[in-house]
XYZ file of C-alpha atoms in Angstrom:
730
model
C 156.906 179.731 206.431
C 153.679 177.956 207.040
C 150.328 177.863 204.369
C 153.540 178.459 202.157
C 154.113 175.978 198.661
C 157.741 176.410 196.858
C 157.094 176.384 193.809
C 159.112 174.871 191.125
C 159.986 175.243 187.642
C 157.776 174.468 184.993
C 159.298 170.672 182.669
C 160.008 171.178 179.165
C 158.975 168.531 177.028
C 161.561 168.200 174.223
C 160.993 165.821 170.573
C 163.490 163.902 169.392
C 163.220 162.784 165.801
C 163.487 159.059 165.930
C 163.859 157.155 162.560
C 162.578 153.646 163.009
C 163.651 151.849 159.633
C 160.507 150.389 157.566
C 160.343 147.349 156.749
C 161.100 145.904 153.461
C 159.295 143.304 150.458
C 161.304 140.392 151.888
C 160.615 140.847 155.653
C 156.390 141.854 155.329
C 156.656 138.725 152.709
C 158.160 136.404 155.887
C 156.082 137.658 158.071
C 152.529 137.938 156.235
C 153.484 133.844 154.164
C 153.524 132.433 158.288
C 150.628 133.776 158.863
C 148.625 133.017 155.571
C 149.864 129.436 155.738
C 149.178 128.602 159.304
C 145.592 129.652 157.840
C 145.670 127.322 155.190
C 147.088 124.613 156.523
C 144.241 125.254 159.505
C 141.562 125.125 156.623
C 142.935 122.181 155.205
C 143.251 120.001 158.428
C 140.044 121.640 159.161
C 140.767 123.369 162.158
C 140.638 127.037 163.491
C 141.993 129.652 161.516
C 143.456 132.456 164.780
C 143.311 135.523 161.993
C 139.880 136.997 159.973
C 139.107 136.876 157.068
C 139.879 140.621 156.589
C 143.216 140.641 157.976
C 144.109 137.400 155.724
C 142.827 139.066 152.667
C 144.869 142.462 153.424
C 147.977 140.453 153.172
C 147.733 138.591 149.948
C 146.405 142.149 148.961
C 149.531 143.861 150.203
C 152.236 141.507 149.096
C 150.989 141.504 145.350
C 151.417 145.320 145.692
C 154.748 144.811 146.692
C 155.300 142.543 143.770
C 156.041 139.422 145.710
C 152.820 137.667 144.465
C 154.491 134.893 142.194
C 156.366 133.652 144.866
C 152.794 133.742 147.368
C 151.237 131.717 144.435
C 154.654 129.784 144.541
C 154.174 128.897 147.909
C 150.779 128.616 148.078
C 150.292 125.821 145.612
C 153.586 123.573 147.532
C 151.230 123.402 150.752
C 148.147 122.762 149.000
C 150.612 119.594 146.788
C 152.169 118.685 150.246
C 148.250 118.584 152.260
C 146.567 116.505 148.998
C 150.076 113.873 148.611
C 149.193 112.793 151.701
C 145.384 112.260 151.549
C 146.195 109.153 149.328
C 147.496 106.851 152.434
C 143.780 106.410 152.982
C 143.187 104.414 150.058
C 146.162 102.479 150.450
C 144.138 100.338 153.083
C 143.414 96.581 151.678
C 140.390 96.144 154.167
C 138.358 99.367 152.251
C 135.378 97.738 150.349
C 134.187 99.486 146.953
C 130.995 101.377 149.077
C 133.579 102.365 151.937
C 135.533 103.390 148.878
C 133.419 104.991 147.205
C 131.945 107.152 150.389
C 135.340 107.964 151.366
C 136.855 109.325 147.972
C 133.420 111.326 147.887
C 133.807 112.682 150.702
C 137.363 114.282 150.598
C 135.913 115.743 147.425
C 133.370 117.391 149.087
C 135.419 118.175 151.900
C 138.356 119.590 149.072
C 136.149 121.493 147.634
C 134.699 123.239 150.593
C 138.363 124.390 151.600
C 139.059 125.776 148.406
C 136.277 127.240 148.383
C 137.350 128.976 151.325
C 141.127 129.418 150.547
C 140.197 130.905 147.224
C 138.003 133.431 148.976
C 141.626 134.864 150.897
C 143.501 134.655 147.709
C 141.553 136.230 145.494
C 143.762 139.351 144.846
C 145.609 136.649 143.454
C 143.130 135.352 140.796
C 142.505 138.842 140.002
C 145.918 140.280 139.811
C 148.913 137.993 138.872
C 146.931 135.346 137.470
C 144.915 137.564 134.770
C 148.202 139.622 134.125
C 150.348 136.030 133.451
C 147.728 134.838 131.129
C 149.214 131.052 130.961
C 148.994 130.802 135.028
C 146.144 128.908 136.363
C 143.934 130.127 138.541
C 143.856 128.997 142.663
C 140.518 126.553 141.897
C 141.926 125.498 139.038
C 144.834 124.597 140.199
C 143.538 123.297 143.357
C 141.928 120.914 141.285
C 144.611 119.621 139.440
C 147.105 119.040 142.318
C 143.141 116.600 143.234
C 143.526 115.064 139.698
C 147.177 114.545 139.646
C 147.877 112.957 143.454
C 144.395 112.005 144.252
C 142.381 110.872 141.256
C 144.649 109.711 138.921
C 146.481 107.978 141.120
C 147.153 104.410 140.369
C 145.432 102.873 143.906
C 142.727 105.355 143.202
C 142.212 105.185 139.483
C 141.802 101.308 138.870
C 138.804 101.321 141.282
C 137.266 104.353 141.245
C 135.745 104.024 137.370
C 134.585 100.572 136.974
C 133.539 100.713 140.618
C 131.089 104.384 139.607
C 130.497 101.580 135.990
C 128.936 99.062 139.170
C 126.543 100.987 140.583
C 125.422 102.501 137.478
C 124.540 99.101 136.230
C 122.912 97.754 139.149
C 120.850 100.968 138.692
C 119.444 99.906 135.736
C 119.041 95.900 137.160
C 116.482 97.503 139.332
C 118.366 97.939 142.778
C 118.014 100.641 144.679
C 121.519 102.571 145.003
C 122.928 106.073 146.629
C 122.008 108.070 143.639
C 123.098 111.317 145.198
C 126.783 109.377 145.719
C 126.819 108.261 142.055
C 125.985 111.676 141.175
C 128.451 113.724 143.272
C 131.056 110.807 141.863
C 129.909 111.645 138.326
C 130.662 115.573 138.713
C 133.847 114.902 140.559
C 135.404 113.382 137.053
C 133.796 116.465 135.387
C 135.150 119.054 137.445
C 138.961 116.921 137.299
C 138.520 117.069 133.264
C 138.309 112.877 133.232
C 135.319 112.660 132.783
C 135.735 111.541 128.927
C 138.481 109.578 128.456
C 137.683 107.466 132.293
C 134.324 107.631 132.388
C 132.247 107.846 129.143
C 133.703 106.094 126.843
C 133.385 102.388 129.435
C 130.176 104.194 129.916
C 129.013 103.902 126.530
C 130.174 100.836 125.634
C 129.464 99.147 128.989
C 125.709 100.960 127.336
C 125.937 99.206 124.749
C 126.337 95.622 125.846
C 123.261 95.871 128.608
C 120.976 97.077 126.274
C 122.516 94.616 122.909
C 121.479 91.468 124.926
C 118.443 92.726 126.190
C 116.850 93.677 122.981
C 117.740 89.952 121.828
C 116.774 87.920 125.382
C 113.345 90.285 124.876
C 112.825 89.575 121.751
C 113.944 86.577 120.247
C 114.862 84.594 123.950
C 111.400 85.508 125.736
C 109.204 86.123 122.753
C 107.882 89.727 124.305
C 105.080 90.912 122.391
C 104.780 93.890 120.215
C 102.883 96.272 122.577
C 105.003 94.871 125.715
C 108.166 95.712 123.841
C 107.393 98.808 122.709
C 106.448 100.282 126.272
C 109.327 98.956 127.645
C 111.484 100.302 124.991
C 109.926 104.232 125.648
C 110.324 102.868 129.950
C 114.103 102.533 129.065
C 114.627 105.417 127.145
C 112.756 107.826 130.002
C 114.805 105.880 132.425
C 118.618 106.541 130.668
C 116.307 110.202 130.066
C 117.078 110.562 134.165
C 119.892 109.509 133.949
C 121.101 112.438 132.272
C 119.602 114.247 134.096
C 120.749 113.172 137.113
C 124.413 112.658 136.727
C 126.192 112.449 133.200
C 126.878 115.913 131.300
C 125.333 117.191 128.598
C 127.463 116.017 125.788
C 126.658 112.021 126.626
C 123.103 112.634 125.721
C 123.269 112.383 122.287
C 125.531 108.998 121.433
C 123.173 107.663 124.969
C 120.395 108.189 123.831
C 121.430 106.561 120.075
C 123.009 103.812 122.326
C 119.325 102.652 123.550
C 117.991 103.433 120.336
C 120.156 101.363 117.803
C 120.235 98.276 119.872
C 116.581 97.760 121.257
C 114.866 99.232 118.163
C 117.043 99.888 114.694
C 118.550 96.576 115.348
C 115.745 94.456 115.701
C 113.231 96.802 113.011
C 112.503 93.962 110.502
C 111.483 91.430 113.882
C 109.344 94.114 115.881
C 107.551 95.452 112.212
C 106.666 91.640 111.523
C 106.528 90.758 115.593
C 102.912 92.737 115.370
C 102.483 95.766 113.576
C 99.047 93.911 111.844
C 97.468 92.924 115.004
C 97.999 96.674 116.181
C 96.789 98.421 113.196
C 93.685 95.587 113.197
C 92.785 96.525 116.232
C 93.538 100.376 115.993
C 95.675 100.335 118.913
C 96.339 104.000 118.409
C 98.326 104.580 121.734
C 100.535 101.569 120.955
C 101.069 102.594 117.228
C 101.693 106.418 118.042
C 104.291 104.739 120.565
C 105.866 103.017 117.421
C 105.977 105.645 115.357
C 107.331 108.205 118.008
C 110.520 105.312 118.603
C 110.847 104.611 115.032
C 110.845 108.862 114.097
C 114.059 108.902 116.254
C 116.309 106.847 113.539
C 117.397 107.168 110.252
C 116.066 104.663 108.012
C 113.054 103.272 110.444
C 110.295 105.424 108.965
C 110.731 104.746 105.719
C 110.768 100.644 106.312
C 107.795 101.623 109.285
C 105.982 103.520 105.419
C 106.747 100.155 103.810
C 104.902 97.986 105.956
C 102.531 100.334 106.312
C 101.563 100.228 102.420
C 102.138 96.510 102.112
C 99.159 96.338 105.015
C 96.668 98.378 103.251
C 97.600 96.523 100.045
C 96.774 93.150 101.446
C 93.525 93.913 104.251
C 92.510 96.574 100.434
C 92.613 93.287 98.343
C 90.780 91.256 100.861
C 87.840 93.321 100.612
C 88.363 93.899 96.874
C 88.588 90.436 95.762
C 86.384 88.908 98.117
C 83.396 88.282 95.765
C 80.991 86.875 98.641
C 80.652 90.633 100.288
C 80.640 92.181 96.975
C 76.873 94.473 98.203
C 79.355 95.739 101.280
C 81.937 96.344 99.605
C 82.195 100.267 99.059
C 81.216 100.290 102.741
C 84.010 98.146 103.985
C 86.382 100.115 101.953
C 85.369 103.625 103.263
C 85.382 101.805 106.738
C 89.017 100.883 106.518
C 89.793 104.374 104.751
C 88.311 106.519 107.763
C 90.378 103.781 109.996
C 93.726 104.649 107.719
C 93.396 108.186 107.822
C 92.636 108.346 111.768
C 95.752 106.466 112.336
C 97.922 108.277 110.221
C 96.691 111.653 111.552
C 96.765 110.409 115.573
C 99.924 108.045 115.216
C 102.718 108.560 112.576
C 101.707 112.906 112.486
C 100.041 113.100 109.084
C 102.933 112.803 107.594
C 102.741 113.072 104.022
C 104.985 110.352 103.058
C 102.090 107.776 104.871
C 99.364 110.232 103.352
C 100.943 109.619 100.376
C 101.010 105.308 100.622
C 97.416 105.070 102.115
C 96.473 106.610 98.393
C 98.741 104.988 96.841
C 97.975 101.399 98.571
C 94.324 102.955 97.807
C 94.594 102.951 93.866
C 96.724 99.835 93.875
C 93.398 98.129 95.776
C 91.253 99.233 94.332
C 91.975 98.517 90.565
C 92.750 95.207 91.699
C 89.968 94.044 90.428
C 89.058 95.445 86.713
C 86.090 97.254 86.501
C 84.460 95.549 89.065
C 84.879 98.262 91.880
C 83.938 100.747 89.900
C 80.350 99.372 89.019
C 79.445 98.550 92.418
C 80.968 102.638 93.703
C 78.288 103.306 90.896
C 75.438 101.209 92.605
C 76.664 102.622 96.216
C 76.016 105.962 95.116
C 72.715 105.029 93.374
C 71.399 103.302 96.721
C 72.708 106.141 98.911
C 70.328 108.822 96.900
C 67.472 106.887 96.499
C 64.075 107.853 97.848
C 63.832 105.728 101.141
C 67.397 106.465 101.735
C 66.453 108.279 105.505
C 69.067 106.989 107.704
C 70.957 110.449 107.263
C 70.110 114.368 106.967
C 71.478 115.941 104.138
C 74.810 117.393 105.643
C 75.508 113.764 105.747
C 74.572 111.992 102.926
C 76.954 114.985 101.235
C 79.742 113.889 103.690
C 79.420 110.435 102.829
C 79.173 111.315 98.736
C 82.375 113.517 99.471
C 84.061 110.351 100.663
C 82.742 107.940 97.479
C 84.449 110.419 95.432
C 87.896 109.808 97.185
C 87.606 106.074 95.762
C 86.252 107.509 92.644
C 89.655 109.224 91.991
C 91.609 105.646 92.996
C 89.713 104.308 89.283
C 91.170 104.124 86.495
C 89.053 102.353 84.495
C 86.418 105.885 85.171
C 84.081 105.038 82.109
C 82.607 101.961 83.477
C 81.594 104.070 86.945
C 79.921 106.264 84.211
C 78.270 104.335 82.257
C 76.382 102.444 85.453
C 76.639 105.288 87.053
C 74.469 106.996 83.727
C 72.150 103.846 84.262
C 71.175 104.023 87.776
C 70.726 107.612 87.326
C 68.410 106.713 84.370
C 66.148 104.601 86.896
C 65.779 107.004 89.561
C 64.587 110.051 88.070
C 62.414 107.987 85.340
C 60.724 106.014 88.149
C 60.602 108.867 90.888
C 62.593 107.398 93.070
C 65.120 110.187 93.477
C 65.643 111.491 97.104
C 66.616 114.887 96.392
C 67.422 117.212 93.310
C 69.786 118.829 95.324
C 71.633 115.411 96.675
C 71.590 114.481 92.404
C 73.100 118.421 91.340
C 75.472 118.168 94.507
C 76.950 114.702 92.602
C 77.060 116.165 89.320
C 78.648 118.468 90.436
C 81.635 116.942 92.083
C 82.510 114.985 89.377
C 82.235 117.961 87.085
C 84.896 118.890 88.952
C 87.359 116.035 89.324
C 86.820 114.702 85.799
C 85.637 118.571 83.463
C 82.232 118.847 81.819
C 82.638 116.106 79.374
C 82.427 113.710 81.678
C 79.308 114.549 83.111
C 77.380 115.724 79.623
C 75.156 113.315 78.887
C 74.087 113.607 82.890
C 73.005 117.084 82.846
C 71.549 116.498 79.064
C 69.529 113.892 81.269
C 67.966 116.173 83.902
C 67.491 119.633 81.223
C 64.829 116.649 79.776
C 63.148 116.018 82.653
C 62.693 119.539 83.298
C 61.358 119.811 79.891
C 59.266 117.420 79.526
C 57.778 118.594 82.728
C 56.593 121.479 80.772
C 55.374 119.604 77.848
C 52.958 117.198 80.344
C 51.516 120.338 81.673
C 50.930 121.665 77.769
C 49.305 118.242 77.190
C 46.905 118.266 80.268
C 44.748 120.816 78.322
C 44.459 117.924 75.314
C 44.298 115.413 77.619
C 41.020 116.632 79.343
C 39.432 116.343 75.676
C 39.791 112.399 75.594
C 37.471 111.487 77.603
C 39.960 109.091 79.813
C 40.397 108.719 83.659
C 43.742 108.130 83.546
C 46.323 110.903 84.218
C 49.251 110.431 81.671
C 52.185 112.194 82.329
C 55.175 111.433 80.272
C 59.246 111.619 80.101
C 60.610 112.778 76.365
C 64.022 111.632 76.506
C 66.641 112.567 73.865
C 68.835 109.467 72.634
C 71.834 110.349 72.861
C 71.601 111.377 76.692
C 70.376 108.521 78.321
C 71.712 105.002 78.181
C 70.122 101.642 76.219
C 67.538 100.166 77.530
C 65.550 97.074 75.862
C 62.276 97.421 74.110
C 59.566 95.542 74.073
C 56.230 95.439 72.500
C 52.761 94.473 75.079
C 49.894 94.623 74.839
C 48.431 97.827 76.624
C 44.873 98.519 77.856
C 42.719 100.759 75.514
C 42.341 103.771 77.936
C 46.551 103.327 77.966
C 46.793 103.257 73.830
C 44.274 106.151 73.608
C 46.169 108.011 75.750
C 49.498 107.601 73.948
C 48.250 107.921 70.955
C 46.882 111.845 71.852
C 50.232 112.430 73.228
C 51.958 111.562 69.854
C 49.552 113.545 68.325
C 50.016 116.630 70.391
C 53.843 115.874 70.407
C 54.351 115.497 66.575
C 52.299 118.594 65.933
C 54.660 120.629 68.885
C 58.077 119.252 67.051
C 57.964 118.430 63.506
C 60.605 115.454 62.295
C 60.548 113.861 65.756
C 60.024 110.164 65.907
C 58.536 108.431 69.614
C 59.785 105.266 70.895
C 57.939 104.329 73.942
C 60.017 102.577 76.824
C 57.229 99.912 78.383
C 60.509 98.552 80.893
C 60.589 102.191 82.139
C 56.697 103.143 83.053
C 55.250 103.513 86.405
C 51.432 103.614 87.991
C 49.794 104.103 90.531
C 46.799 101.845 90.896
C 43.250 101.898 93.039
C 42.908 98.096 94.650
C 40.227 96.999 96.686
C 40.485 94.299 99.413
C 38.621 92.877 101.890
C 40.546 94.683 104.846
C 39.915 98.242 102.822
C 41.492 100.153 100.120
C 44.628 100.593 98.558
C 47.034 102.583 96.777
C 49.581 100.363 94.832
C 52.650 102.072 92.957
C 53.992 99.227 90.090
C 55.409 99.267 86.705
C 53.469 99.605 84.053
C 54.016 95.559 83.509
C 52.920 94.742 86.513
C 49.708 97.078 86.141
C 48.776 95.212 83.024
C 49.482 92.168 85.149
C 47.727 93.398 87.922
C 44.115 94.508 85.837
C 43.413 91.377 84.055
C 42.230 90.500 87.549
C 39.861 93.155 87.134
C 38.141 90.420 84.771
C 38.647 87.214 86.671
C 39.918 85.968 90.162
C 42.860 83.473 88.943
C 44.802 83.050 85.420
C 46.961 80.135 84.447
C 50.860 81.804 83.053
C 50.554 81.182 79.910
C 46.740 83.049 79.878
C 49.182 86.217 81.670
C 51.547 85.553 79.040
C 49.184 85.577 76.046
C 47.023 88.720 77.220
C 49.671 91.124 78.462
C 51.956 89.860 75.589
C 54.905 90.604 77.494
C 56.958 87.821 75.354
C 60.145 87.998 77.415
C 60.081 84.867 79.995
C 62.545 86.098 82.818
C 60.649 89.676 82.691
C 57.126 88.110 83.004
C 58.647 85.899 86.100
C 60.485 88.812 87.451
C 56.801 90.620 86.796
C 55.125 88.270 88.377
C 57.373 87.381 91.373
C 57.512 90.430 92.575
C 53.843 90.184 92.705
C 53.200 86.855 94.562
C 56.329 86.225 96.562
C 57.376 89.327 97.472
C 56.765 91.291 100.916
C 53.349 92.574 99.819
C 51.950 89.580 98.225
C 48.716 90.778 96.108
C 48.715 87.871 94.368
C 48.287 83.930 95.432
C 50.996 81.676 93.422
C 50.276 78.308 93.241
C 52.393 75.732 94.232
C 53.644 77.944 96.965
C 57.421 78.519 96.212
C 60.232 81.644 95.454
C 60.655 80.406 92.164
C 57.722 81.075 88.883
C 56.921 78.474 86.904
C 55.275 78.216 83.072
C 52.769 76.122 85.185
C 52.007 78.016 88.263
C 48.208 79.683 88.357
C 47.650 83.115 90.060
C 45.246 83.827 91.712
C 44.048 87.878 93.262
C 44.577 88.412 97.029
C 41.359 89.312 98.118
C 42.445 89.788 101.933
C 46.081 91.689 101.490
C 46.579 94.447 104.033
C 48.993 96.495 105.109
C 49.606 99.686 107.179
C 49.826 101.539 104.251
C 47.641 103.235 102.708
C 50.293 103.515 99.641
C 52.294 100.664 98.841
C 55.462 100.703 96.666
C 55.902 97.250 94.447
C 58.009 98.577 91.951
C 61.049 97.833 93.164
C 61.906 95.306 90.406
C 62.191 98.584 87.685
C 65.099 99.520 90.201
C 66.941 96.586 90.110
C 69.961 95.587 87.116
C 69.597 92.236 86.181
C 72.883 89.930 85.013
C 71.739 90.411 81.341
C 71.513 94.777 81.888
C 75.093 93.995 84.109
C 76.457 92.472 81.079
C 75.069 94.629 78.630
C 76.802 98.019 80.028
C 79.781 96.341 80.703
C 80.499 95.326 76.928
C 78.857 98.669 75.576
C 81.751 100.426 77.700
C 84.341 97.933 76.320
C 83.239 98.521 72.576
C 83.543 102.257 73.410
C 86.669 102.220 74.624
C 87.690 100.107 71.639
C 86.396 103.356 69.526
C 88.455 105.235 71.338
C 91.705 103.137 71.247
C 91.200 103.056 67.178
C 90.512 107.466 67.551
C 93.887 107.994 69.531
C 95.862 105.294 66.852
C 94.764 107.395 64.383
C 94.964 110.694 65.835
C 98.734 110.299 66.810
C 99.839 107.838 63.353
C 97.929 111.268 61.245
C 100.283 113.512 63.732
C 103.578 111.878 63.182
C 102.498 109.721 59.856
C 105.315 107.425 61.110
C 105.710 105.739 64.487
C 107.566 102.105 65.324
C 105.632 99.859 67.320
C 107.367 100.647 70.792
C 106.770 104.317 70.323
C 102.916 103.856 69.466
C 102.292 102.039 71.974
C 104.130 104.400 74.868
C 101.845 107.479 73.056
C 98.855 105.171 73.459
C 99.092 105.155 76.986
C 100.009 108.252 77.656
C 96.498 109.564 76.002
C 94.382 107.268 76.837
C 92.666 107.735 79.799
C 91.375 104.374 80.753
C 93.423 100.929 82.129
C 94.680 98.603 78.132
C 97.035 96.086 77.474
C 99.715 96.124 75.011
C 97.727 92.971 73.802
C 94.691 94.517 73.353
C 96.082 97.571 72.131
C 98.012 95.200 69.477
C 94.531 93.892 67.897
C 93.600 96.954 66.948
C 96.411 98.193 65.236
C 95.744 95.069 63.314
C 92.820 95.684 63.132
C 92.687 98.979 61.492
C 96.014 97.385 59.217
C 93.056 95.553 57.933
C 90.823 98.712 57.228
C 93.977 100.292 54.935
C 94.028 103.433 58.279
C 98.227 102.247 58.389
C 100.369 99.722 56.291
C 103.551 98.182 57.564
C 107.069 99.715 56.294
C 108.477 97.595 53.307
C 112.281 98.274 54.986
C 111.326 97.936 59.025
C 108.038 95.762 59.888
C 107.874 97.034 63.480
C 107.625 100.424 62.008
C 103.497 101.507 60.500
C 103.067 104.142 58.001
C 99.665 106.262 58.203
C 97.397 105.919 55.131
C 96.375 109.597 53.834
């Protein structure tokens, strides 16, 4: 029938149970290892890898999970070993020159490392499970390095050329030749990675370095006679180059032996020659940069600083002794010593890192230098301070003056015979105070304070007494003014009363004073004795000073002169010219030397208020002196009494003899004090005790003389049993 579709019966779907047998571990391993091996081979041959890295990683993970890791590890190492072993043929070609050889092995190493990084990333699970659990199995990376070391680096074909070629490259670089430092760095790092750096490279490298710098040091210093500054700069440059070399391609373990090798051959081996070659010149010219470099090089090496310190000590003694012993430059001795000390202090601070041993060396050497010439430096230092503290020394401010006094105190500390300084300083201080030449009372007291702090109150007791006398004298003179007004005198008198024990001894002699002066002196004596019973006044005519009013044709002036100069000038109120003998007779100045000094200051100095005939610098008994009516000067008040501040040779001698005499008294007192305490002592023990107690330098021969003197004076006797033993006589 048309239009009708015959229906079919429905199909029935049935599900059958299909039991597919899963692949076992070995079957799975065989299938996956094939793909892993193909991938590793492709990586080692620089070919594309067909399987994805994720898929390969999964194969390795599943294999490890199925306990097939040991077989997988061994198969992998076999594949890598086979590949590496084939590469040795590359180096068995005789036509490879050195450069090509090095570039080839470097290229092979670089490529191999890249390949192993890829391989390790695939077999990472193997490292994390099997290798980590076993403990005695190398990781894939370490095993691959071992294979490269075994089959390439230590193969006789490569090994005999590799390290010598690398060392030659280093040698060429040291000689200034431009080399491929990147290639060199890569090769050395390869040796480190393969763990053959120490035995194969470092040893020969250090041995070669030792030979190179040993020869270089001899060549530059001995053969070429290179100057010290040039040599120091060369050594510094070499050390910097080796440091750069270390940073570029050497292992950190090489740093200490490499730098030590350079220091040993270029510095330590030639230390005496380096010092003798030019240290003195560097110090003389204050080449601070070179000295600093020398110190930094010596500081690196044990024992070198001690040698430098000794040479520095010898230099100071040599230069300092030359200053102290130069009798023609005594006037500048203290200035020269201070200049030398400042220079050495700057060198120690700037170049020698202010190290204590060098600071102490300067002190020790200066103590030797200052006492090289017995007593004279002490005298000159005292006179130097006198010059600085005088009125008219306007070249420095109060602060600068105090700094200068501090520097002088530094020299003072080195003086062993401080009693000599005390004697001369006391004499100079007395003249400054009495003649009115002290620049500043504050500066004077500051100096006294420094001396007191350094040596104790006993050292400055007399000098402090001098200041007290000056203060007391002001009060006495002020009280006398009311009495002087009754004496009908146009002369103003000011008197300084000096306590004999405080002041040094000055020469005294009588002179013929003007009647007005005698009247004032008598009036003051009466006034003083009325105030202080039982005291005796002795006038020191040589220390008196006056201010005279003088009339010259150009105008009136005031002359600041000594008392002796005053007596001479006042004669010319009664005449225009007088011969030498008449001046001596009228003034009563019996000391010919003192009279000649006085006349010379008036007629031959800068301010010539008298005219001497015949002309000349020296004064003779036949000379005639006349008043210089045409005298002119830019100042109204003119100081001519500077002669009073100058010490004569006789005064210097007397001061020195007084100190020596005082020393004898101190020695005698020390010996008696020691023997009174000990009762009996041997000669050597007595000398030792004396050296310990006396504060000034003394010779054993001088002590022996004083002992003999005390025996003669019955303070000591020799023992009957032993003549070298002394007994105290009670």
